[in-house]
Short mmCIF file of C-alpha atoms in Angstrom, two decimals:
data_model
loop_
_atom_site.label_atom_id
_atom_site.label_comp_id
_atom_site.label_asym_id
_atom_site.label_seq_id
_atom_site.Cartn_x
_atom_site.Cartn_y
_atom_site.Cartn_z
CA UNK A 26 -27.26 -66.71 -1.46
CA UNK A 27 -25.54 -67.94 1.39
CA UNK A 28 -22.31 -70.16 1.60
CA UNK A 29 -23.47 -73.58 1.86
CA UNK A 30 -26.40 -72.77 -0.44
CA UNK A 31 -23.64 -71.60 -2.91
CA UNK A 32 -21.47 -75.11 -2.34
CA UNK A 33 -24.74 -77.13 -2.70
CA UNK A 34 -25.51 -75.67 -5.87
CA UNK A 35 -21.84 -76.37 -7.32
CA UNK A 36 -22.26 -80.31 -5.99
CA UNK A 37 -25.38 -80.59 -7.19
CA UNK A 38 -24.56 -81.61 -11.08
CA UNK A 39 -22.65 -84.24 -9.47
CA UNK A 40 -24.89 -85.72 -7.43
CA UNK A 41 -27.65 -85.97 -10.41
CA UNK A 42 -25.26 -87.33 -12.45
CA UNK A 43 -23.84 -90.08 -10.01
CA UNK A 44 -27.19 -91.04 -9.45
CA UNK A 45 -28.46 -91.17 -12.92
CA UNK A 46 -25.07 -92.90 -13.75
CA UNK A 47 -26.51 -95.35 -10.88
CA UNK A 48 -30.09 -95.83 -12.71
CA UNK A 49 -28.57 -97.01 -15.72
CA UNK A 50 -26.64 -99.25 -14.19
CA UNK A 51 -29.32 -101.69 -12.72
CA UNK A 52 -31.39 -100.97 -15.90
CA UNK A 53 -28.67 -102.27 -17.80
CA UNK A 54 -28.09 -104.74 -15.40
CA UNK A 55 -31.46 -106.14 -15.25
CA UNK A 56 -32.48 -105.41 -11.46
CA UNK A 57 -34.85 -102.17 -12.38
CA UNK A 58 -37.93 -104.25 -13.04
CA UNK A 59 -39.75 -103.53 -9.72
CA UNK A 60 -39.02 -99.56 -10.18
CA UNK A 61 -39.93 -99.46 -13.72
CA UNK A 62 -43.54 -101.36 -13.07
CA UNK A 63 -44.22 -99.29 -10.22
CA UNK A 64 -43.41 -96.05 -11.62
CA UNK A 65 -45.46 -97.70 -14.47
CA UNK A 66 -48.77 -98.29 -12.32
CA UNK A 67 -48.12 -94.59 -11.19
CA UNK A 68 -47.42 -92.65 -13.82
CA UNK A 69 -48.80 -94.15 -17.29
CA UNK A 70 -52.08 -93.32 -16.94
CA UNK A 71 -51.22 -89.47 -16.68
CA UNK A 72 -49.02 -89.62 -19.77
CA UNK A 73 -51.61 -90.93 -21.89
CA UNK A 74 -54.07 -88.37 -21.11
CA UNK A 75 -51.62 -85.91 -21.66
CA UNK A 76 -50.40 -87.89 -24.70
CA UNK A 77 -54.26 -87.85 -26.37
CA UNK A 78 -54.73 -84.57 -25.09
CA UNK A 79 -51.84 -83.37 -26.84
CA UNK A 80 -52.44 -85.01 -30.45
CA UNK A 81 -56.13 -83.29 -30.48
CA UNK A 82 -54.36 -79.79 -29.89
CA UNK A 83 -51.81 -80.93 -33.11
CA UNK A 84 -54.34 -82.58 -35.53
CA UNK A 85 -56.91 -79.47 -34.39
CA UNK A 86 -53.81 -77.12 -35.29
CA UNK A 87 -53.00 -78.93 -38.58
CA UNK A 88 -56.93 -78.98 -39.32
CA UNK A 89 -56.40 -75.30 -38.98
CA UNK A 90 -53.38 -74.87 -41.48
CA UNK A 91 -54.91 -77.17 -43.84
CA UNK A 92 -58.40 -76.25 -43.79
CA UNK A 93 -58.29 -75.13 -47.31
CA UNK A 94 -57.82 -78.52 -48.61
CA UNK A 95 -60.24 -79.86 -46.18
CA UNK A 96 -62.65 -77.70 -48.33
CA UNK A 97 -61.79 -79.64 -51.55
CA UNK A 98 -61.38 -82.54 -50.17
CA UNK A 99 -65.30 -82.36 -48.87
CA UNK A 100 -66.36 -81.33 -52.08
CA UNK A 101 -64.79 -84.11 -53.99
CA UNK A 102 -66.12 -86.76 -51.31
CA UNK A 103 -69.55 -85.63 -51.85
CA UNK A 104 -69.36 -85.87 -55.41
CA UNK A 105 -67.80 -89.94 -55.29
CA UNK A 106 -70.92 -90.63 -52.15
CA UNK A 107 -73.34 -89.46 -55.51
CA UNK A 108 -71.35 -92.11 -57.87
CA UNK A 109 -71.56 -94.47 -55.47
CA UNK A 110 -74.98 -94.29 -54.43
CA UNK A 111 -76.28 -94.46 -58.27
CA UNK A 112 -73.95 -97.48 -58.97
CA UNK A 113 -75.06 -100.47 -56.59
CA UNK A 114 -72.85 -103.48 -58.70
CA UNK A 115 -69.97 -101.84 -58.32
CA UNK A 116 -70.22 -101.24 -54.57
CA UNK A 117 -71.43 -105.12 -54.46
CA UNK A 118 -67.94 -106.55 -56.71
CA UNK A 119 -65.98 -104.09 -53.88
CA UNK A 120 -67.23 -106.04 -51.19
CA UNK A 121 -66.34 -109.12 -52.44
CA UNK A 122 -62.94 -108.32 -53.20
CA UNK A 123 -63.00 -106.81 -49.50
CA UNK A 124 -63.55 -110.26 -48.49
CA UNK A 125 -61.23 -112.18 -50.28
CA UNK A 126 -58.19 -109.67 -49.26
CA UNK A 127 -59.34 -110.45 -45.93
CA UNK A 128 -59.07 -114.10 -46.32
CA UNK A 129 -55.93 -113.97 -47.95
CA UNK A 130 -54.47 -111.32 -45.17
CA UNK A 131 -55.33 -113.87 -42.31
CA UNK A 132 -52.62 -115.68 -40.45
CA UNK A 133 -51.93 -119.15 -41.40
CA UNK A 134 -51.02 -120.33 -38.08
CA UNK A 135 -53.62 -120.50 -35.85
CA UNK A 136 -51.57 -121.86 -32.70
CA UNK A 137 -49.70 -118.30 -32.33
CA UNK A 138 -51.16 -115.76 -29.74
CA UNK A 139 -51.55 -112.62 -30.74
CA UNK A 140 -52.36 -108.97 -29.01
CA UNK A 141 -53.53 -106.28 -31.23
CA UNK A 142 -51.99 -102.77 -30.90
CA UNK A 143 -52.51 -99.49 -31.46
CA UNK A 144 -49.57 -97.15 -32.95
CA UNK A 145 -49.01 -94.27 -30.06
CA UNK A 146 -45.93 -92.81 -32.00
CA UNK A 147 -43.33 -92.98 -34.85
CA UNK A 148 -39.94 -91.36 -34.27
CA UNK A 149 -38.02 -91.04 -37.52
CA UNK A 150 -34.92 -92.73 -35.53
CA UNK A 151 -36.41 -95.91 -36.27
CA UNK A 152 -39.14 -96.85 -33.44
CA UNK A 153 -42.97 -96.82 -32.66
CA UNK A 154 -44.51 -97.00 -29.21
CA UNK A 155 -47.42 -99.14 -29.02
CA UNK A 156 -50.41 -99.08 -26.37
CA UNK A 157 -50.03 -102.62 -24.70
CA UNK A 158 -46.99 -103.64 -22.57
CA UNK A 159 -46.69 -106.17 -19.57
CA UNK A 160 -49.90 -105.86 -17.86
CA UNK A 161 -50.77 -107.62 -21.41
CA UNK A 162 -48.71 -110.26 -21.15
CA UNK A 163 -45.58 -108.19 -23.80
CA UNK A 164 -42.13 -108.60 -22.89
CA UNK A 165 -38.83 -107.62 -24.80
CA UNK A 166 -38.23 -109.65 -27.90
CA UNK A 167 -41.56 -109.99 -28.86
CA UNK A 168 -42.34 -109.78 -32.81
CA UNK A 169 -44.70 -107.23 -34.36
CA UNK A 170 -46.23 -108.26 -36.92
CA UNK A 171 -49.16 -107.14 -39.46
CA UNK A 172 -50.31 -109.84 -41.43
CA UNK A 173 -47.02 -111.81 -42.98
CA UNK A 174 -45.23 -108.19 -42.72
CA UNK A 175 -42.87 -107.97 -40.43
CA UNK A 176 -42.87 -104.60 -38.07
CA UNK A 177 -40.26 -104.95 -35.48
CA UNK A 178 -39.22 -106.70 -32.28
CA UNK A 179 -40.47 -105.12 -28.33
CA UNK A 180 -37.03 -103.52 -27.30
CA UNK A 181 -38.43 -102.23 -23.68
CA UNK A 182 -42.04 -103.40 -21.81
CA UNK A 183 -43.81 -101.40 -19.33
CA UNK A 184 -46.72 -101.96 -17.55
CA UNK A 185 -49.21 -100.19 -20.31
CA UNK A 186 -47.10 -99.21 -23.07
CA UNK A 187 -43.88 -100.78 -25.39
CA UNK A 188 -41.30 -99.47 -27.37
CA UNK A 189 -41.23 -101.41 -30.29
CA UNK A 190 -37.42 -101.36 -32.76
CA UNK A 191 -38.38 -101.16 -36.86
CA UNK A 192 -36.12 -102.21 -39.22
CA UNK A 193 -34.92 -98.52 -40.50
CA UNK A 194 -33.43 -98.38 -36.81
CA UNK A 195 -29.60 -98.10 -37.00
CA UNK A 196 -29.69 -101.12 -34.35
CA UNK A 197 -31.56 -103.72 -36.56
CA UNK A 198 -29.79 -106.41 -38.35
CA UNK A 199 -31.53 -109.32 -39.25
CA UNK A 200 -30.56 -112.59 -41.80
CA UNK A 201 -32.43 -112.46 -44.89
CA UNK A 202 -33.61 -114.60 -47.67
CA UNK A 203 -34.69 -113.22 -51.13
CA UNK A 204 -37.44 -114.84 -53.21
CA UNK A 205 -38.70 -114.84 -56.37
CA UNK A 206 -40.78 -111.69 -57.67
CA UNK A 207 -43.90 -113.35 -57.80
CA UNK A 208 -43.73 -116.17 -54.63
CA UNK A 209 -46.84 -116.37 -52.55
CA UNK A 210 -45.67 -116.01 -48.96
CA UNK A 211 -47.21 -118.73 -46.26
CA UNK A 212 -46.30 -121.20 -43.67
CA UNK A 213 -46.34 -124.10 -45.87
CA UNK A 214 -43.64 -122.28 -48.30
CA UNK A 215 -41.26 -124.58 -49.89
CA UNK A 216 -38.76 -121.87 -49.34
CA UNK A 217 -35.65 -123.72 -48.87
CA UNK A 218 -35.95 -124.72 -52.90
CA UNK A 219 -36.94 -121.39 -53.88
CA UNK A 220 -34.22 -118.99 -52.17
CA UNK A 221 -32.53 -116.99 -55.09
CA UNK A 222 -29.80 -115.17 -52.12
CA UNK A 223 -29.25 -115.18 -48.36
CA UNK A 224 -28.03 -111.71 -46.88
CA UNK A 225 -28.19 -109.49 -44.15
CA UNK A 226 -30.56 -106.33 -43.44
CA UNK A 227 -29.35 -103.67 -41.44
CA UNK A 228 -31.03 -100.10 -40.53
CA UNK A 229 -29.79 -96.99 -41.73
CA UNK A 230 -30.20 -93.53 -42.33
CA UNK A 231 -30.97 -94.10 -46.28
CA UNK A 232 -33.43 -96.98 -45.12
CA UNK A 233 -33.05 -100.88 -45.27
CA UNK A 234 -30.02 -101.99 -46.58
CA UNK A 235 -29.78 -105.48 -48.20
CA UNK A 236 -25.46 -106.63 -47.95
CA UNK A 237 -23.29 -109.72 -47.94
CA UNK A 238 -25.52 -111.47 -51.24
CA UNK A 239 -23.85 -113.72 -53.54
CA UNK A 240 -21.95 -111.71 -56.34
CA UNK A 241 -23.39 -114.96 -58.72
CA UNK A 242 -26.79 -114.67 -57.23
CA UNK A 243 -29.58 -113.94 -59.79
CA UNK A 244 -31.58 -111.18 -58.07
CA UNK A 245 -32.85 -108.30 -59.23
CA UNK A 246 -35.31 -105.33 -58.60
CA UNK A 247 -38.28 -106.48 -57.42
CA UNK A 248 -37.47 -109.57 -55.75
CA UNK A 249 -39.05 -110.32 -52.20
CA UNK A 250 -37.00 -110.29 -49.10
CA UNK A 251 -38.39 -112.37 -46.59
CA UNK A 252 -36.70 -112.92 -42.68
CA UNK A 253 -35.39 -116.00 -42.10
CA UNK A 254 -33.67 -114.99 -38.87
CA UNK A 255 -33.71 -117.70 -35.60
CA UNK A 256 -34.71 -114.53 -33.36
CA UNK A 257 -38.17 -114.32 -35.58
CA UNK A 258 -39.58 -117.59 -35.75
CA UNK A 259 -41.02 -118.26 -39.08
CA UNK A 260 -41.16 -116.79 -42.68
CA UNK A 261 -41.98 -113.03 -42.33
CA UNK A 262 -42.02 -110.65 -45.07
CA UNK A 263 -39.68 -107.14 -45.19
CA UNK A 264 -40.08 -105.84 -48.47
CA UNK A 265 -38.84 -105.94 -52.24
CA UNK A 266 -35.15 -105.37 -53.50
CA UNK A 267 -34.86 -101.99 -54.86
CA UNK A 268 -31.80 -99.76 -55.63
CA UNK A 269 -29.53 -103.10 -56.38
CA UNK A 270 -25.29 -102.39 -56.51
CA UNK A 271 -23.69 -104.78 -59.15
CA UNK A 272 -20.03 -103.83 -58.36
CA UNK A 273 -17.99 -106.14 -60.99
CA UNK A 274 -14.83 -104.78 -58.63
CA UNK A 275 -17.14 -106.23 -55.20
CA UNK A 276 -17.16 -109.64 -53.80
CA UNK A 277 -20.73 -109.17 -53.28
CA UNK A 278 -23.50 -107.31 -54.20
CA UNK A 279 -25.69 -105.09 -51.68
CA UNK A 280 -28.98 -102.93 -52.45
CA UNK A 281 -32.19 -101.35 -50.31
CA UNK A 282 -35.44 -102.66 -49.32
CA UNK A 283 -38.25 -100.96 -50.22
CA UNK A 284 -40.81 -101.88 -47.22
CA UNK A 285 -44.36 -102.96 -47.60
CA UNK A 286 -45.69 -99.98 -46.50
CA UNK A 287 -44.53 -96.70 -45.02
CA UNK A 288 -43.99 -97.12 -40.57
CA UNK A 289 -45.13 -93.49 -39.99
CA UNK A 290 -49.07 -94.88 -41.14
CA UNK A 291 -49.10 -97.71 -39.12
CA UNK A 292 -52.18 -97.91 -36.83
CA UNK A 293 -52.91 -101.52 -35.94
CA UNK A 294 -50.29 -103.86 -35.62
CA UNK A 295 -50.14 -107.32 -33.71
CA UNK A 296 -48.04 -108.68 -31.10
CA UNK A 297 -46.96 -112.40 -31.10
CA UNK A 298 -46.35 -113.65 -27.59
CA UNK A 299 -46.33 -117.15 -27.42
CA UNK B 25 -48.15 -81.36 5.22
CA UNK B 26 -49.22 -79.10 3.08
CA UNK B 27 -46.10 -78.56 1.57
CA UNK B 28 -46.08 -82.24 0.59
CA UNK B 29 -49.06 -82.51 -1.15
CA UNK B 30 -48.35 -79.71 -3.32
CA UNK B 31 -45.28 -81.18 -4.42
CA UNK B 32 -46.90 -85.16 -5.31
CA UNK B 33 -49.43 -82.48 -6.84
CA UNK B 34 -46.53 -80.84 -8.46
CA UNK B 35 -44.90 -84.16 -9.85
CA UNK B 36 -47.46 -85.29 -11.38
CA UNK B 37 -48.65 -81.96 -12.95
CA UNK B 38 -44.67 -81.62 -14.75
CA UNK B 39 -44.91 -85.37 -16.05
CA UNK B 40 -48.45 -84.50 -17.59
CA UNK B 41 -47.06 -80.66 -19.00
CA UNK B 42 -44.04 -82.45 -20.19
CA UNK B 43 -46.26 -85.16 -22.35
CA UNK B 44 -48.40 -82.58 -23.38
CA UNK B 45 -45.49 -79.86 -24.42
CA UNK B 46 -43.74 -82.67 -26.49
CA UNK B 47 -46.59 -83.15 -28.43
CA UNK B 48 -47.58 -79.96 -29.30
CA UNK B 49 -44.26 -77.96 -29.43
CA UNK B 50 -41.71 -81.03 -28.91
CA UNK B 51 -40.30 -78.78 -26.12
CA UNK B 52 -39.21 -80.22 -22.93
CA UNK B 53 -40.34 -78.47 -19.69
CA UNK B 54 -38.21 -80.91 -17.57
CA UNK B 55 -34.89 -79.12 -18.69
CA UNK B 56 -36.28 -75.71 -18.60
CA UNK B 57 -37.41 -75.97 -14.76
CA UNK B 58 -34.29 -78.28 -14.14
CA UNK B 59 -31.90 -75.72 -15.22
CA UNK B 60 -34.24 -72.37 -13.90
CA UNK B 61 -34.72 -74.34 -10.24
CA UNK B 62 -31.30 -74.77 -10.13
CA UNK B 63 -30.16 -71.16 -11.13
CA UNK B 64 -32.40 -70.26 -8.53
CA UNK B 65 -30.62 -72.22 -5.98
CA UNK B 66 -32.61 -75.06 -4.40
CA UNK B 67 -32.05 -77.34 -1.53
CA UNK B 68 -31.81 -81.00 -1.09
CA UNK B 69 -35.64 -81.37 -2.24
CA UNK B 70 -34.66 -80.45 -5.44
CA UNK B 71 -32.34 -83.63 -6.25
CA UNK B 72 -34.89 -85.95 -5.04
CA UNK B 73 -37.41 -84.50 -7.17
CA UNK B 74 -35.68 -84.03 -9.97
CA UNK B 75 -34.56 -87.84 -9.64
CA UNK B 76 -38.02 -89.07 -9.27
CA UNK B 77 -39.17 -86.99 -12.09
CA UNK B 78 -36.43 -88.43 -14.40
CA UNK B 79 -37.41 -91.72 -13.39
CA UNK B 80 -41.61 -91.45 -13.73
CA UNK B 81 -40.54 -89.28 -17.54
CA UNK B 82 -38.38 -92.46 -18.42
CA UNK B 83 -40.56 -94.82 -17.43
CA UNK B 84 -43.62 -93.19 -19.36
CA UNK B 85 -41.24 -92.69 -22.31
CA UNK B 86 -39.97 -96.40 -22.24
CA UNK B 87 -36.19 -94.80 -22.22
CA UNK B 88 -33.71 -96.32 -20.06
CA UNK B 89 -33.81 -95.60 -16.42
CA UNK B 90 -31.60 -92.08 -15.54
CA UNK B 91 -31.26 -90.90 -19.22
CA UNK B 92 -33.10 -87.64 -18.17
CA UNK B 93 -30.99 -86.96 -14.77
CA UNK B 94 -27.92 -87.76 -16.83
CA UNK B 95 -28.83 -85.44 -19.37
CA UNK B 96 -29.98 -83.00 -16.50
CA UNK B 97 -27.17 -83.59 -14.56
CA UNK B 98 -24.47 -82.71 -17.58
CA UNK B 99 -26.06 -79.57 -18.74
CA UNK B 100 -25.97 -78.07 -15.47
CA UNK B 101 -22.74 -79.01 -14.98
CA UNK B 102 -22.15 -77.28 -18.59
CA UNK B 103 -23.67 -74.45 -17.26
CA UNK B 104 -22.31 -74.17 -13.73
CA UNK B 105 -18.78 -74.03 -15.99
CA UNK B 106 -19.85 -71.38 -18.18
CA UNK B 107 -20.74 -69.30 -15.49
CA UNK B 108 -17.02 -69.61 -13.97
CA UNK B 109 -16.02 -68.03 -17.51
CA UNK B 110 -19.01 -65.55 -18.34
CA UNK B 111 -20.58 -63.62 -15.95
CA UNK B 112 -24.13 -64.14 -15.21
CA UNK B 113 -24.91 -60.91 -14.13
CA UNK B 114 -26.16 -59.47 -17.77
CA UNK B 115 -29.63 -60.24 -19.48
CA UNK B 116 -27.26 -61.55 -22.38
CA UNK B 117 -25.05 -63.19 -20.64
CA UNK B 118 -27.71 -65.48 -18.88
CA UNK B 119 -29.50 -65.92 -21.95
CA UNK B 120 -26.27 -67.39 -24.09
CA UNK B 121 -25.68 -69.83 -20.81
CA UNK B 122 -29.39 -70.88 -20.46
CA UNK B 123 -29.63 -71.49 -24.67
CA UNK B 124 -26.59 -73.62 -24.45
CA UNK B 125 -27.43 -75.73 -21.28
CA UNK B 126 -30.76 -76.46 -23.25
CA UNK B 127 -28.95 -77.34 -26.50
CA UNK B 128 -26.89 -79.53 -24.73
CA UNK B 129 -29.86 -81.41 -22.99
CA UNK B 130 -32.19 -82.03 -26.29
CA UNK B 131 -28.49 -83.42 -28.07
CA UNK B 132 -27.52 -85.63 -25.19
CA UNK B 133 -31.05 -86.74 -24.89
CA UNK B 134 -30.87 -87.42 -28.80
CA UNK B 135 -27.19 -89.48 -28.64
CA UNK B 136 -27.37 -91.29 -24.70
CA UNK B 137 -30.22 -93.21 -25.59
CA UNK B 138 -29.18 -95.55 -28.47
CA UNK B 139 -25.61 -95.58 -26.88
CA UNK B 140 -27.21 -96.88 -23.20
CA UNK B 141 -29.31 -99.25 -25.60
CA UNK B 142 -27.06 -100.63 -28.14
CA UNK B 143 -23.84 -98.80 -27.70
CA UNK B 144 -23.80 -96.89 -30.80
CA UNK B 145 -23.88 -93.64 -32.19
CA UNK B 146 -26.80 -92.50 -33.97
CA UNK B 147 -26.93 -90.19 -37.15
CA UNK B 148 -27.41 -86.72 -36.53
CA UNK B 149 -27.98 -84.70 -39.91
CA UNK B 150 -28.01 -80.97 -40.60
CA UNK B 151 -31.97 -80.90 -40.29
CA UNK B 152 -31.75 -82.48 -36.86
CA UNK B 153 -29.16 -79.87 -35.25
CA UNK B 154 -31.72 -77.00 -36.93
CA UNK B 155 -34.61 -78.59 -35.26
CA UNK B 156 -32.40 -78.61 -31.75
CA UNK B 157 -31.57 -74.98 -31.94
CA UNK B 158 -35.15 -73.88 -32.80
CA UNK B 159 -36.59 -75.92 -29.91
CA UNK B 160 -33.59 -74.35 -27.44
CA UNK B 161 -34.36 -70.79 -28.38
CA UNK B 162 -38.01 -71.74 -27.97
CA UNK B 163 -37.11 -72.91 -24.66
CA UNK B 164 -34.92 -70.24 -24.28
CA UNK B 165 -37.81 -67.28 -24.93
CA UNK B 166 -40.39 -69.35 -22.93
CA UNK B 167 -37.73 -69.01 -19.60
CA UNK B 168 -37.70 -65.69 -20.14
CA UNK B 169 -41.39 -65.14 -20.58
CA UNK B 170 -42.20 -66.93 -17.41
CA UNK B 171 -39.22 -65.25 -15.71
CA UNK B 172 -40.60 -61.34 -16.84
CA UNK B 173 -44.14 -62.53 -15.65
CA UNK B 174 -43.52 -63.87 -12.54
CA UNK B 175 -40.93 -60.45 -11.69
CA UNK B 176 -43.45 -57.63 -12.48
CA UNK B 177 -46.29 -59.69 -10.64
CA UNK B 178 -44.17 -59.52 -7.36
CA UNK B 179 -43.07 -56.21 -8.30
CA UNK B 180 -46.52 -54.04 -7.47
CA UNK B 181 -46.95 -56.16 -4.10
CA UNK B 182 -43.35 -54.96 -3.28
CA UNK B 183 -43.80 -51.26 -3.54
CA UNK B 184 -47.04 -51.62 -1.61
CA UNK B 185 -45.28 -52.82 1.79
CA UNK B 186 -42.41 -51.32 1.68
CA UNK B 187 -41.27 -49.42 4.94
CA UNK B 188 -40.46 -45.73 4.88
#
């Protein structure tokens, strides 16, 4: 190799990292907007084919390892289509409780605009990347939402894809209110005269933890924990209290949320944008 | 010309391998070639496409912009320091630099994020680090692979034309 080569290589390091150094800078600063969408337009389109591409080789992998209880799994199937088939009531009494769930399940407010969204990925650090991003009309902030279940806030926007920020993320804190056990969640929620506790609920690696409630407050196990955070808008469910600390020594008393349901099964989830 | 359009070709071929290999293996082929390309000794051509393939892999990824030529940029640096301490000239040697440079990348890439985001520290547990080392030796055997193929391919062409 000769001489200059030799000096190029050792400056080379440097260079990257100045310039990287330099990339974060406007990002953080706010002037990347016109690089990022047109790196977007560019490049998106070839990481989700690679992307989909890449989750048939893994589920046709994992079909492979499990194919064993792919067997049973058939075999029990066909056995509940028979039951099903020779029982027509039943399968009439499911339906209707299908569409009563579904009434129930329906949002309230019918001013809000809202973009469904597919789940791309869940990284156990406490994020999900969803399928729609500026091109349909997404930008940071943004709630995600499914139903009255709060999912997270849009913490980065491209052109076709978002990064959305769950509650088990380190990052997330959010003011809390805790409800009665049994309270039926909706817009027209009296909550003020129902609040038990306020608190806060902050991400962690042990998942959602509940802090700051009153040491006199009357909650226990079970209890809803709703958002009542100015960066949300509205009345959005997190979870129940689980796993609650009374410390007689504590000024306050802290605990877990258990979630609604578990982030890594997500599939559909909705974006609010107006 | 020609040369150009092999490299766009090129670009968008890593940022495609790169989706795909994080899926399947959760290996990243944009540190391997960074660090091999570099060993190799490039020219100028090589920071500007490095850079722009940082960029278009951040982008895709929704990271912030530079987090991969940051991480890049610090494990060659690692590994242009190691090689000031252990020489390079052993199968070994290069293997222990090249496993390291890659362990640094997939741990930087891990911690820079959340602290360009949010400024803070995420938790990195026992079964994380594991994970990192098993994806750098990975990384570590596929460089070598590639490197063993690509040297006894050129090696029957070589005896062929050479002069007596």
């Amino acid at each position: 190799m000769t001489k200059s080569k030799v000096e190029l290589q050792n400056i080379q390091p440097y260079i990257l990292l100045a310039i990287g150094a330099l990339f974060v800078l406007l990002d953080k600063g706010g002037f990347s907007g016109g690089i990022r969408s047109s790196l977007s337009y560019v490049f998106e389109p070839v990481s989700f084919v690679a992307d989909d591409t890449g989750d048939t080789v893994s589920e046709w992998g994992y079909a492979l390892v499990d194919a064993s209880s792919y067997i049973s799994e058939l075999n029990s199937l066909k056995e509940e289509l028979v039951i099903a088939k020779s029982s027509e009531s039943s399968i009439l009494l499911l339906q209707e409780e299908n569409a009563t769930l579904k009434e129930q399940l329906s949002l309230s407010n019918r001013e809000d605009t809202f973009i469904a969204a597919k789940v791309l990925d869940y990284s156990p650090e406490g994020t999900i990347r969803i399928n729609v991003g500026e091109a349909d009309g997404i930008k940071e902030g943004d709630v995600v939402q499914l139903g009255k279940v709060f999912v997270g806030v849009v913490e980065q926007a491209d052109g076709l894809g978002s990064l959305v920020r769950i509650p088990i993320n380190k990052s997330s804190h959010y003011e809390i209110a805790i409800l009665p056990q049994n309270t039926q969640v909706d817009e027209e929620l009296p909550i003020n005269s129902l609040v038990k506790a306020t608190g806060v609920a902050s991400g962690s690696v042990s998942g959602i933890k509940l802090e700051n409630i009153g040491i006199n407050a009357e909650v226990s196990d079970g209890d809803i924990v709703v958002l009542r955070d100015g960066r949300i808008g509205g009345i959005l469910v997190l979870g129940r209290v689980v796993g609650l600390i009374n410390n007689p020594a504590s000024t306050s008393k802290s605990g877990f949320v258990s979630p609604v349901f578990d982030y890594a099964n997500l599939i559909t989830v909705y974006v609010k944008t107006n | 010309m020609l040369k150009i359009l092999l490299l766009t070709i090129s670009i968008f071929a890593v940022v495609f391998l790169e989706h795909l290999f994080l899926k399947i293996f959760s290996i990243s082929l944009f540190a391997l070639l960074g660090i091999y390309l570099w060993h190799r000794g490039m020219n100028w051509t090589y920071i500007l496409i490095f850079v722009l393939l940082g960029l278009a892999l951040d982008v895709t990824m929704h990271l912030p912009l530079g987090l991969h030529t940051v991480a890049l940029g610090i494990s060659i640096l690692f590994a242009q320091l190691a090689k000031t301490v252990i020489p390079t000239e052993g199968f070994v040697h290069e293997s222990i630099i090249l496993l390291i440079s890659t362990l640094l990348f997939y741990i930087l890439f891990l911690v820079l994020n959340p602290v360009i985001l949010d400024f803070s520290l995420p938790s990195i547990s026992l079964k994380t680090v594991l994970y990192i080392v098993i994806k750098s030796l990975v990384s570590v055997l596929l460089y070598f692979f590639i490197t063993l193929s690509t040297q006894s391919f050129r090696s029957k062409d070589f005896d062929k034309i050479r002069l007596k």
